[in-house]
Short mmCIF file of N, CA and C in Angstrom, two decimals:
data_model
loop_
_atom_site.label_atom_id
_atom_site.label_comp_id
_atom_site.label_asym_id
_atom_site.label_seq_id
_atom_site.Cartn_x
_atom_site.Cartn_y
_atom_site.Cartn_z
N MET A 8 42.65 84.12 84.90
CA MET A 8 43.21 84.19 84.38
C MET A 8 44.36 85.01 85.53
N LEU A 9 43.42 86.12 85.86
CA LEU A 9 44.28 87.18 86.55
C LEU A 9 44.40 86.70 88.05
N THR A 10 43.83 86.37 88.34
CA THR A 10 43.81 85.38 89.47
C THR A 10 45.36 84.54 89.61
N TYR A 11 45.59 83.74 88.51
CA TYR A 11 46.81 83.14 88.57
C TYR A 11 47.98 84.13 88.33
N LEU A 12 48.06 84.95 87.64
CA LEU A 12 49.12 86.07 87.62
C LEU A 12 49.06 86.83 88.59
N LEU A 13 47.94 87.02 89.84
CA LEU A 13 48.43 87.68 90.97
C LEU A 13 49.03 86.93 92.06
N LEU A 14 48.52 85.28 92.01
CA LEU A 14 49.55 84.49 92.85
C LEU A 14 50.64 84.02 92.58
N GLY A 15 50.85 84.13 90.90
CA GLY A 15 52.31 83.97 90.66
C GLY A 15 53.03 85.07 91.27
N PHE A 16 53.06 86.60 90.94
CA PHE A 16 53.40 87.32 91.68
C PHE A 16 53.80 87.36 92.84
N VAL A 17 52.86 87.00 93.62
CA VAL A 17 52.99 87.06 94.97
C VAL A 17 54.04 85.73 95.49
N ALA A 18 54.09 84.74 94.67
CA ALA A 18 54.78 83.56 95.19
C ALA A 18 56.10 84.17 94.54
N VAL A 19 56.41 84.83 93.35
CA VAL A 19 57.76 85.65 93.20
C VAL A 19 58.22 86.29 94.62
N LEU A 20 57.59 87.02 94.69
CA LEU A 20 57.95 87.88 96.13
C LEU A 20 58.40 87.19 96.81
N ILE A 21 57.83 86.63 97.57
CA ILE A 21 57.72 85.22 98.71
C ILE A 21 59.05 84.73 98.31
N VAL A 22 59.10 84.23 97.46
CA VAL A 22 60.43 83.50 96.95
C VAL A 22 61.81 84.46 96.90
N THR A 23 61.47 85.73 96.44
CA THR A 23 62.56 86.69 96.63
C THR A 23 62.93 87.19 97.86
N GLY A 24 61.88 87.55 98.69
CA GLY A 24 62.38 87.65 100.23
C GLY A 24 63.12 86.68 100.78
N VAL A 25 62.54 85.43 100.38
CA VAL A 25 62.93 84.20 101.12
C VAL A 25 64.82 84.06 101.05
N LEU A 26 64.78 84.33 99.60
CA LEU A 26 66.35 84.20 99.00
C LEU A 26 67.13 85.33 99.46
N ILE A 27 66.61 87.00 99.65
CA ILE A 27 66.93 87.80 100.24
C ILE A 27 67.53 87.65 101.45
N TYR A 28 66.35 87.15 102.59
CA TYR A 28 66.46 86.66 103.91
C TYR A 28 67.86 85.85 104.23
N ASN A 29 67.88 84.86 103.22
CA ASN A 29 68.79 83.64 103.46
C ASN A 29 70.21 84.61 103.18
N ARG A 30 70.20 85.25 102.34
CA ARG A 30 71.40 85.90 102.04
C ARG A 30 71.91 86.44 103.04
N LEU A 31 71.23 87.32 103.41
CA LEU A 31 71.67 88.24 104.63
C LEU A 31 71.82 87.36 105.74
N VAL A 32 71.35 86.53 106.23
CA VAL A 32 71.65 85.64 107.15
C VAL A 32 73.11 85.00 107.09
N SER A 33 73.27 84.80 105.80
CA SER A 33 74.73 83.99 105.66
C SER A 33 75.54 84.86 105.76
N ARG A 34 75.56 86.34 105.14
CA ARG A 34 76.35 87.25 105.50
C ARG A 34 76.70 87.48 106.74
N SER A 35 75.86 87.86 107.52
CA SER A 35 75.60 88.17 109.22
C SER A 35 76.35 86.95 109.69
N GLN A 36 76.72 85.84 109.19
CA GLN A 36 77.01 84.66 110.05
C GLN A 36 78.49 84.79 109.62
N MET A 37 78.52 85.25 108.37
CA MET A 37 79.94 85.40 107.99
C MET A 37 80.76 86.48 108.95
N ALA A 38 80.07 87.63 108.99
CA ALA A 38 80.51 88.90 109.74
C ALA A 38 80.73 88.10 111.25
N ASP A 39 79.99 87.25 111.75
CA ASP A 39 80.01 87.02 112.97
C ASP A 39 81.58 86.31 113.38
N ASN A 40 81.30 85.17 112.39
CA ASN A 40 82.25 84.09 112.12
C ASN A 40 83.92 84.77 112.57
N GLY A 41 83.62 86.09 111.34
CA GLY A 41 84.91 87.00 111.45
C GLY A 41 85.62 87.47 112.33
N TRP A 42 84.72 88.03 113.13
CA TRP A 42 84.45 88.71 114.60
C TRP A 42 85.27 87.64 115.59
N SER A 43 84.86 86.61 115.52
CA SER A 43 85.40 85.18 116.15
C SER A 43 86.68 84.81 116.13
N ASP A 44 86.93 85.00 115.06
CA ASP A 44 88.14 84.85 114.62
C ASP A 44 89.31 85.90 115.17
N ILE A 45 88.85 87.21 114.87
CA ILE A 45 89.86 88.12 115.30
C ILE A 45 89.67 88.12 117.06
N ASP A 46 88.85 87.70 117.89
CA ASP A 46 88.81 87.82 119.24
C ASP A 46 89.56 86.78 119.82
N VAL A 47 89.68 85.64 119.00
CA VAL A 47 90.53 84.16 119.40
C VAL A 47 91.74 84.45 119.29
N GLN A 48 92.46 85.75 118.46
CA GLN A 48 93.87 86.26 118.22
C GLN A 48 94.04 86.76 119.20
N LEU A 49 93.14 88.14 119.40
CA LEU A 49 93.35 88.88 120.46
C LEU A 49 93.72 88.51 121.81
N LYS A 50 92.76 87.44 121.90
CA LYS A 50 93.05 86.81 123.33
C LYS A 50 94.20 85.89 123.55
N ARG A 51 94.52 85.30 122.26
CA ARG A 51 95.79 84.20 122.31
C ARG A 51 96.85 85.59 122.54
N ARG A 52 96.94 86.65 121.81
CA ARG A 52 98.22 87.76 122.26
C ARG A 52 98.00 87.99 123.34
N ALA A 53 96.88 88.23 124.33
CA ALA A 53 96.65 88.80 125.19
C ALA A 53 97.41 87.99 126.31
N ASN A 54 96.94 86.79 126.04
CA ASN A 54 97.83 85.48 127.02
C ASN A 54 99.23 85.39 126.99
N LEU A 55 99.86 85.77 125.85
CA LEU A 55 101.56 85.79 125.27
C LEU A 55 101.98 87.02 126.16
N ILE A 56 101.45 88.03 126.23
CA ILE A 56 101.74 89.23 126.76
C ILE A 56 102.22 89.19 128.15
N PRO A 57 101.86 88.87 129.24
CA PRO A 57 102.22 88.28 130.40
C PRO A 57 103.69 87.58 130.47
N GLN A 58 103.84 86.19 129.31
CA GLN A 58 104.96 85.46 129.46
C GLN A 58 106.07 86.45 128.95
N LEU A 59 105.43 87.17 127.75
CA LEU A 59 106.38 88.17 127.69
C LEU A 59 107.20 89.06 128.51
N VAL A 60 106.39 89.70 129.01
CA VAL A 60 106.74 90.32 130.20
C VAL A 60 107.75 89.90 131.55
N THR A 61 107.25 88.80 131.67
CA THR A 61 107.91 87.92 132.53
C THR A 61 109.32 87.39 132.30
N THR A 62 109.50 87.15 130.87
CA THR A 62 110.76 87.32 130.73
C THR A 62 111.54 88.11 130.38
N VAL A 63 111.15 89.34 129.89
CA VAL A 63 112.18 90.62 129.64
C VAL A 63 112.11 91.20 130.90
N LYS A 64 111.61 90.89 131.95
CA LYS A 64 111.73 91.62 133.08
C LYS A 64 113.01 90.67 133.96
N SER A 65 113.15 89.52 133.68
CA SER A 65 114.49 88.91 134.39
C SER A 65 115.71 89.78 133.66
N TYR A 66 115.62 90.23 132.57
CA TYR A 66 116.58 90.82 131.82
C TYR A 66 116.77 92.29 132.07
N ALA A 67 115.58 93.10 132.19
CA ALA A 67 115.67 94.27 132.04
C ALA A 67 114.87 94.62 133.67
N ALA A 68 115.07 94.73 134.40
CA ALA A 68 114.46 95.12 135.76
C ALA A 68 114.28 96.55 135.81
N HIS A 69 115.10 97.31 135.06
CA HIS A 69 114.80 98.68 135.43
C HIS A 69 113.47 99.32 134.33
N GLU A 70 113.11 98.59 133.53
CA GLU A 70 112.08 98.58 132.78
C GLU A 70 110.73 98.61 133.50
N ARG A 71 110.76 99.13 134.43
CA ARG A 71 109.18 98.61 135.38
C ARG A 71 107.83 99.47 134.92
N ASP A 72 108.30 100.97 134.62
CA ASP A 72 107.34 101.42 134.04
C ASP A 72 106.65 101.30 132.78
N LEU A 73 107.66 100.88 132.11
CA LEU A 73 106.89 99.98 130.73
C LEU A 73 106.25 98.77 130.81
N PHE A 74 106.45 97.95 132.05
CA PHE A 74 106.17 96.73 132.25
C PHE A 74 104.75 97.15 132.85
N VAL A 75 104.61 98.39 133.76
CA VAL A 75 103.15 98.62 134.12
C VAL A 75 102.10 99.37 133.42
N GLU A 76 102.81 99.81 132.29
CA GLU A 76 102.19 100.25 130.87
C GLU A 76 101.56 98.88 130.36
N VAL A 77 102.55 98.17 129.58
CA VAL A 77 101.91 96.94 129.41
C VAL A 77 100.79 96.19 129.83
N THR A 78 100.81 95.97 131.17
CA THR A 78 100.01 95.54 131.95
C THR A 78 98.75 95.91 131.95
N GLU A 79 98.66 97.48 132.13
CA GLU A 79 97.61 98.38 131.81
C GLU A 79 96.40 98.05 130.65
N LYS A 80 97.55 98.51 129.91
CA LYS A 80 97.04 98.63 128.34
C LYS A 80 96.53 97.11 128.09
N ARG A 81 97.17 96.18 128.67
CA ARG A 81 96.42 94.70 128.30
C ARG A 81 95.36 94.65 128.74
N ALA A 82 95.06 95.10 130.03
CA ALA A 82 94.12 94.93 130.65
C ALA A 82 92.63 95.61 130.17
N GLN A 83 92.80 96.97 130.04
CA GLN A 83 91.97 97.77 129.14
C GLN A 83 91.37 97.19 127.81
N ALA A 84 92.77 96.64 127.09
CA ALA A 84 92.11 95.93 125.77
C ALA A 84 91.02 94.52 125.99
N MET A 85 91.36 94.15 127.17
CA MET A 85 90.43 92.59 127.40
C MET A 85 89.39 93.57 128.07
N ALA A 86 88.97 94.39 128.54
CA ALA A 86 87.80 95.19 128.95
C ALA A 86 86.90 95.33 127.86
N ALA A 87 87.50 95.65 126.82
CA ALA A 87 86.70 96.52 125.84
C ALA A 87 85.68 95.71 124.95
N GLY A 88 85.91 94.61 125.40
CA GLY A 88 84.89 94.02 124.91
C GLY A 88 84.41 93.70 123.24
N ASP A 89 83.42 93.79 122.46
CA ASP A 89 83.12 93.74 121.45
C ASP A 89 82.60 94.83 120.87
N ASP A 90 82.44 96.47 121.40
CA ASP A 90 82.48 97.04 121.17
C ASP A 90 83.68 97.61 119.95
N LEU A 91 83.69 97.59 118.62
CA LEU A 91 84.49 97.68 117.93
C LEU A 91 85.44 99.00 117.83
N ALA A 92 85.22 100.14 118.03
CA ALA A 92 85.57 101.49 118.44
C ALA A 92 86.60 101.47 119.42
N SER A 93 85.81 101.05 120.80
CA SER A 93 86.59 100.91 122.02
C SER A 93 87.56 99.76 121.85
N ARG A 94 87.26 98.72 121.07
CA ARG A 94 88.31 97.39 121.11
C ARG A 94 89.31 97.94 120.16
N GLY A 95 89.19 98.32 119.26
CA GLY A 95 90.59 98.71 118.06
C GLY A 95 91.37 99.82 118.66
N ALA A 96 90.67 100.86 119.30
CA ALA A 96 91.29 101.96 120.12
C ALA A 96 92.13 101.58 121.14
N ALA A 97 91.73 100.40 121.80
CA ALA A 97 92.23 99.78 123.16
C ALA A 97 93.71 99.04 122.86
N GLU A 98 93.38 98.22 121.68
CA GLU A 98 94.50 97.40 120.72
C GLU A 98 95.66 98.03 120.57
N SER A 99 95.25 99.42 119.71
CA SER A 99 96.30 99.99 119.16
C SER A 99 96.96 100.38 120.26
N ALA A 100 96.69 100.81 121.55
CA ALA A 100 97.25 101.42 122.58
C ALA A 100 98.33 100.28 122.85
N LEU A 101 97.73 99.05 123.16
CA LEU A 101 98.47 98.00 123.68
C LEU A 101 99.61 97.81 122.59
N SER A 102 99.40 97.84 121.64
CA SER A 102 100.54 97.56 120.43
C SER A 102 101.80 98.46 120.62
N GLN A 103 101.71 99.68 120.54
CA GLN A 103 102.91 100.35 121.22
C GLN A 103 103.60 100.06 122.38
N PRO A 104 103.27 99.62 123.48
CA PRO A 104 104.25 99.46 124.11
C PRO A 104 104.45 97.86 124.40
N VAL A 105 103.84 96.96 123.85
CA VAL A 105 104.62 95.65 123.59
C VAL A 105 105.41 96.02 122.29
N ALA A 106 105.41 96.59 121.00
CA ALA A 106 106.51 97.17 120.37
C ALA A 106 107.43 97.42 120.99
N ARG A 107 107.69 98.74 122.04
CA ARG A 107 108.91 98.81 122.95
C ARG A 107 109.31 97.85 123.64
N LEU A 108 108.56 97.17 123.70
CA LEU A 108 108.73 95.79 125.11
C LEU A 108 109.65 95.29 123.94
N MET A 109 109.29 94.63 122.76
CA MET A 109 110.22 93.73 121.91
C MET A 109 111.36 94.39 121.46
N ALA A 110 111.43 95.42 121.26
CA ALA A 110 112.73 96.05 121.24
C ALA A 110 113.54 96.46 122.14
N ILE A 111 113.25 96.14 123.42
CA ILE A 111 114.45 96.53 124.58
C ILE A 111 115.43 95.19 124.37
N ALA A 112 115.01 94.02 123.36
CA ALA A 112 115.89 93.03 123.23
C ALA A 112 116.95 92.99 122.62
N GLU A 113 116.92 94.58 122.01
CA GLU A 113 117.98 94.64 121.20
C GLU A 113 119.02 95.00 122.19
N ASP A 114 119.04 95.60 123.15
CA ASP A 114 119.73 96.25 124.40
C ASP A 114 120.42 94.85 125.33
N TYR A 115 119.68 93.92 124.77
CA TYR A 115 119.78 92.53 125.84
C TYR A 115 120.55 91.29 125.03
N PRO A 116 121.70 91.11 124.62
CA PRO A 116 122.02 89.89 123.80
C PRO A 116 121.85 88.37 124.24
N ASP A 117 121.84 88.59 125.72
CA ASP A 117 121.64 87.09 126.06
C ASP A 117 119.98 86.85 126.13
N MET A 118 119.78 88.00 126.33
CA MET A 118 117.55 87.73 126.15
C MET A 118 117.61 87.41 124.67
N LYS A 119 118.28 88.10 123.51
CA LYS A 119 117.72 87.81 122.34
C LYS A 119 118.39 86.08 121.88
N ALA A 120 119.01 85.75 122.65
CA ALA A 120 119.56 84.25 122.21
C ALA A 120 118.94 83.43 123.34
N SER A 121 118.27 84.09 124.23
CA SER A 121 117.52 82.96 124.97
C SER A 121 116.02 82.41 124.04
N GLY A 122 116.08 80.97 124.28
CA GLY A 122 115.36 80.03 123.49
C GLY A 122 113.76 80.59 123.78
N ASN A 123 113.68 80.98 124.98
CA ASN A 123 112.10 81.21 125.60
C ASN A 123 111.61 82.72 124.92
N PHE A 124 112.43 83.09 124.86
CA PHE A 124 112.22 85.11 124.49
C PHE A 124 112.09 84.79 122.88
N LEU A 125 112.86 83.74 122.27
CA LEU A 125 112.64 83.78 120.82
C LEU A 125 111.66 83.53 120.41
N GLU A 126 110.84 82.35 121.25
CA GLU A 126 109.95 81.39 120.90
C GLU A 126 108.52 82.28 121.24
N LEU A 127 108.45 82.85 122.10
CA LEU A 127 107.69 84.15 122.44
C LEU A 127 107.35 85.42 121.30
N GLN A 128 108.56 85.20 120.76
CA GLN A 128 108.83 86.55 119.93
C GLN A 128 108.34 85.90 118.61
N ARG A 129 108.33 84.75 118.27
CA ARG A 129 107.94 84.03 116.92
C ARG A 129 106.42 83.90 117.21
N GLU A 130 106.15 83.46 118.37
CA GLU A 130 104.38 83.20 118.32
C GLU A 130 104.17 84.71 118.58
N LEU A 131 104.61 85.48 118.74
CA LEU A 131 103.76 87.14 119.00
C LEU A 131 103.77 87.28 117.34
N SER A 132 104.86 87.19 116.83
CA SER A 132 104.55 87.46 115.12
C SER A 132 103.78 87.16 114.86
N ASP A 133 103.66 85.57 114.98
CA ASP A 133 102.58 84.69 114.11
C ASP A 133 101.36 85.16 114.49
N THR A 134 100.79 85.15 115.76
CA THR A 134 99.89 86.00 116.41
C THR A 134 99.26 87.09 115.80
N GLU A 135 100.04 88.24 115.18
CA GLU A 135 99.91 89.59 114.80
C GLU A 135 99.49 89.07 113.39
N ASP A 136 100.09 88.51 112.65
CA ASP A 136 99.83 87.92 111.10
C ASP A 136 98.37 87.37 111.27
N LYS A 137 98.47 86.42 112.37
CA LYS A 137 97.11 86.01 112.09
C LYS A 137 95.63 86.81 112.51
N ILE A 138 96.12 87.78 113.43
CA ILE A 138 95.07 89.26 113.57
C ILE A 138 94.84 89.92 112.50
N GLU A 139 96.03 90.07 111.74
CA GLU A 139 96.04 90.88 110.09
C GLU A 139 94.82 90.33 109.37
N MET A 140 95.22 88.76 109.21
CA MET A 140 94.41 87.86 108.37
C MET A 140 92.72 88.13 108.79
N ALA A 141 92.83 87.87 110.25
CA ALA A 141 91.42 87.93 110.50
C ALA A 141 90.55 89.26 110.40
N ARG A 142 91.33 90.23 110.58
CA ARG A 142 90.83 91.63 110.49
C ARG A 142 90.46 91.66 109.05
N ARG A 143 91.25 91.20 108.05
CA ARG A 143 90.61 91.48 106.92
C ARG A 143 89.59 90.43 106.22
N PHE A 144 89.46 89.42 107.00
CA PHE A 144 88.35 88.15 106.78
C PHE A 144 87.07 89.23 107.15
N TYR A 145 87.06 89.44 107.97
CA TYR A 145 86.11 90.37 109.11
C TYR A 145 85.77 91.47 108.02
N ASN A 146 86.67 92.45 107.89
CA ASN A 146 86.06 93.42 107.43
C ASN A 146 85.44 92.97 105.98
N GLY A 147 85.97 92.09 104.90
CA GLY A 147 85.48 91.98 104.08
C GLY A 147 84.01 91.21 104.20
N ALA A 148 83.72 90.39 105.24
CA ALA A 148 82.43 89.87 105.31
C ALA A 148 81.67 91.36 105.88
N VAL A 149 81.82 92.07 106.58
CA VAL A 149 81.12 93.07 107.07
C VAL A 149 80.77 94.04 105.85
N ARG A 150 81.86 94.23 104.76
CA ARG A 150 81.50 94.99 103.27
C ARG A 150 80.49 94.45 102.72
N GLU A 151 80.41 92.84 102.63
CA GLU A 151 79.51 92.13 101.74
C GLU A 151 78.30 92.40 102.38
N LEU A 152 77.91 92.58 103.94
CA LEU A 152 76.66 92.37 104.70
C LEU A 152 76.39 93.84 104.61
N ASN A 153 76.94 94.84 104.64
CA ASN A 153 76.80 96.33 104.41
C ASN A 153 76.28 96.67 103.21
N THR A 154 76.97 96.13 102.21
CA THR A 154 76.41 96.08 101.06
C THR A 154 74.88 95.50 100.74
N SER A 155 74.93 94.40 100.83
CA SER A 155 73.31 93.87 100.74
C SER A 155 72.18 94.61 101.88
N VAL A 156 72.89 95.12 102.89
CA VAL A 156 71.63 96.04 103.61
C VAL A 156 71.45 97.26 102.98
N GLN A 157 72.16 97.58 102.19
CA GLN A 157 72.02 99.19 101.58
C GLN A 157 71.47 99.14 100.52
N SER A 158 71.66 97.58 99.76
CA SER A 158 71.06 97.41 98.36
C SER A 158 69.39 97.46 98.28
N PHE A 159 69.26 97.70 97.30
CA PHE A 159 67.47 97.94 96.85
C PHE A 159 67.68 96.32 95.91
N PRO A 160 66.59 95.53 96.25
CA PRO A 160 65.44 95.58 97.23
C PRO A 160 65.77 94.74 98.33
N ALA A 161 67.01 94.27 98.74
CA ALA A 161 67.37 93.93 100.27
C ALA A 161 67.33 94.98 101.13
N ASN A 162 67.48 96.06 101.07
CA ASN A 162 67.13 97.28 102.30
C ASN A 162 65.80 96.94 102.57
N LEU A 163 64.91 96.61 101.45
CA LEU A 163 63.28 96.66 101.91
C LEU A 163 63.28 95.45 103.15
N VAL A 164 63.82 94.54 102.96
CA VAL A 164 64.03 93.23 104.17
C VAL A 164 64.58 93.43 104.80
N ALA A 165 65.72 93.85 105.05
CA ALA A 165 66.96 94.13 105.95
C ALA A 165 66.74 94.91 107.33
N GLY A 166 65.77 96.05 107.04
CA GLY A 166 65.57 97.14 107.64
C GLY A 166 64.70 96.56 109.12
N PRO A 167 63.12 96.02 108.38
CA PRO A 167 62.40 95.48 109.02
C PRO A 167 62.62 94.12 109.92
N LEU A 168 63.79 93.27 109.17
CA LEU A 168 64.06 92.08 110.20
C LEU A 168 65.13 92.38 111.21
N GLY A 169 65.81 93.46 111.31
CA GLY A 169 66.90 93.40 112.65
C GLY A 169 67.92 93.62 111.81
N PHE A 170 68.16 93.51 110.20
CA PHE A 170 69.58 93.63 109.98
C PHE A 170 70.29 94.62 109.68
N ARG A 171 71.29 95.20 110.45
CA ARG A 171 71.60 96.71 110.28
C ARG A 171 73.08 96.60 109.51
N GLN A 172 74.11 97.42 109.51
CA GLN A 172 74.89 97.47 109.20
C GLN A 172 76.19 97.43 110.11
N ARG A 173 77.23 97.30 109.99
CA ARG A 173 78.32 96.88 111.32
C ARG A 173 79.49 97.98 110.82
N ALA A 174 80.29 97.90 112.03
CA ALA A 174 81.39 98.63 111.87
C ALA A 174 82.51 98.05 111.52
N TYR A 175 83.57 98.56 110.73
CA TYR A 175 84.69 97.69 110.77
C TYR A 175 85.62 97.76 111.58
N PHE A 176 86.73 96.70 111.81
CA PHE A 176 87.79 96.43 112.86
C PHE A 176 88.71 97.33 112.26
N GLU A 177 89.09 98.50 112.94
CA GLU A 177 90.07 99.02 112.43
C GLU A 177 91.22 99.21 113.87
N VAL A 178 92.27 99.17 113.61
CA VAL A 178 93.51 99.39 113.96
C VAL A 178 94.41 100.28 113.70
N ASP A 179 94.74 101.50 114.41
CA ASP A 179 95.37 102.30 113.59
C ASP A 179 97.10 102.00 113.02
N MET A 180 97.48 101.80 111.91
CA MET A 180 98.64 101.16 111.34
C MET A 180 100.02 101.74 111.91
N ALA A 181 99.67 103.09 112.07
CA ALA A 181 101.17 103.94 112.77
C ALA A 181 101.23 103.16 114.19
N ASP A 182 99.90 103.03 114.78
CA ASP A 182 100.33 102.46 116.28
C ASP A 182 100.70 100.97 116.39
N ARG A 183 100.84 99.97 114.98
CA ARG A 183 101.03 99.04 115.18
C ARG A 183 102.57 98.73 114.19
N ALA A 184 103.15 99.73 113.72
CA ALA A 184 104.30 99.70 113.03
C ALA A 184 105.37 99.03 114.06
N LEU A 185 106.19 97.97 113.81
CA LEU A 185 107.12 97.40 114.59
C LEU A 185 108.39 98.67 114.67
N PRO A 186 108.98 99.05 115.85
CA PRO A 186 110.24 99.47 115.95
C PRO A 186 111.22 99.52 114.86
N GLU A 187 111.93 100.73 114.53
CA GLU A 187 113.14 100.63 113.85
C GLU A 187 114.22 99.94 114.48
N ILE A 188 114.88 98.85 114.55
CA ILE A 188 115.70 98.16 114.96
C ILE A 188 117.36 98.45 114.21
N ASP A 189 118.35 98.94 115.05
CA ASP A 189 119.70 99.33 114.28
C ASP A 189 120.28 98.06 114.44
N MET A 190 120.65 97.65 113.02
CA MET A 190 121.49 96.59 112.79
C MET A 190 122.86 96.72 112.98
N GLY A 191 123.26 97.65 113.55
CA GLY A 191 124.77 98.14 113.30
C GLY A 191 125.40 98.35 111.90
N GLY A 192 124.82 98.59 111.20
CA GLY A 192 125.26 99.29 109.74
C GLY A 192 124.90 97.72 108.61
N VAL A 193 124.58 96.76 109.48
CA VAL A 193 124.02 95.39 108.27
C VAL A 193 123.06 95.78 107.65
N SER A 194 122.91 95.44 106.34
CA SER A 194 121.70 95.87 105.45
C SER A 194 120.84 94.40 105.28
#
């Protein structure tokens, strides 16, 4: 009888361990998927920026320093890789000159009316929205994974099997703020 109880206890431990492991794998995969979504959108934005620079250059050739800054910040963001802290800082730094680039359009009515510029502006805005959604999904998945990795009894399984906490992907919101545009008194 004691043997059956011991075997039953061992079976329960094994089943519990398998369930915990599978939950950790599932949450880790969700976090990987979330990061992949962010990466895709960041690359999409990086691919739109040269088109935007080229379009604005044709109207505002004297903004050379800004074009150089955007190009440099884009290269730094592309080179940051998957290190979340570096990537977040690089993307924040890129957002600043891109926002200034978009604000230049206010000084050039012909550019604001250009179909090419309007389409790029719409695509960039859509991409920014997708980045924000992907960031929220990723950070939610990371929160779930981190909670599982830290919770008992999952923490007994997580550490030895290589599951670790992950960092959130944060972009400084002050850097992402769009520039204020004077609409000439129109509310």
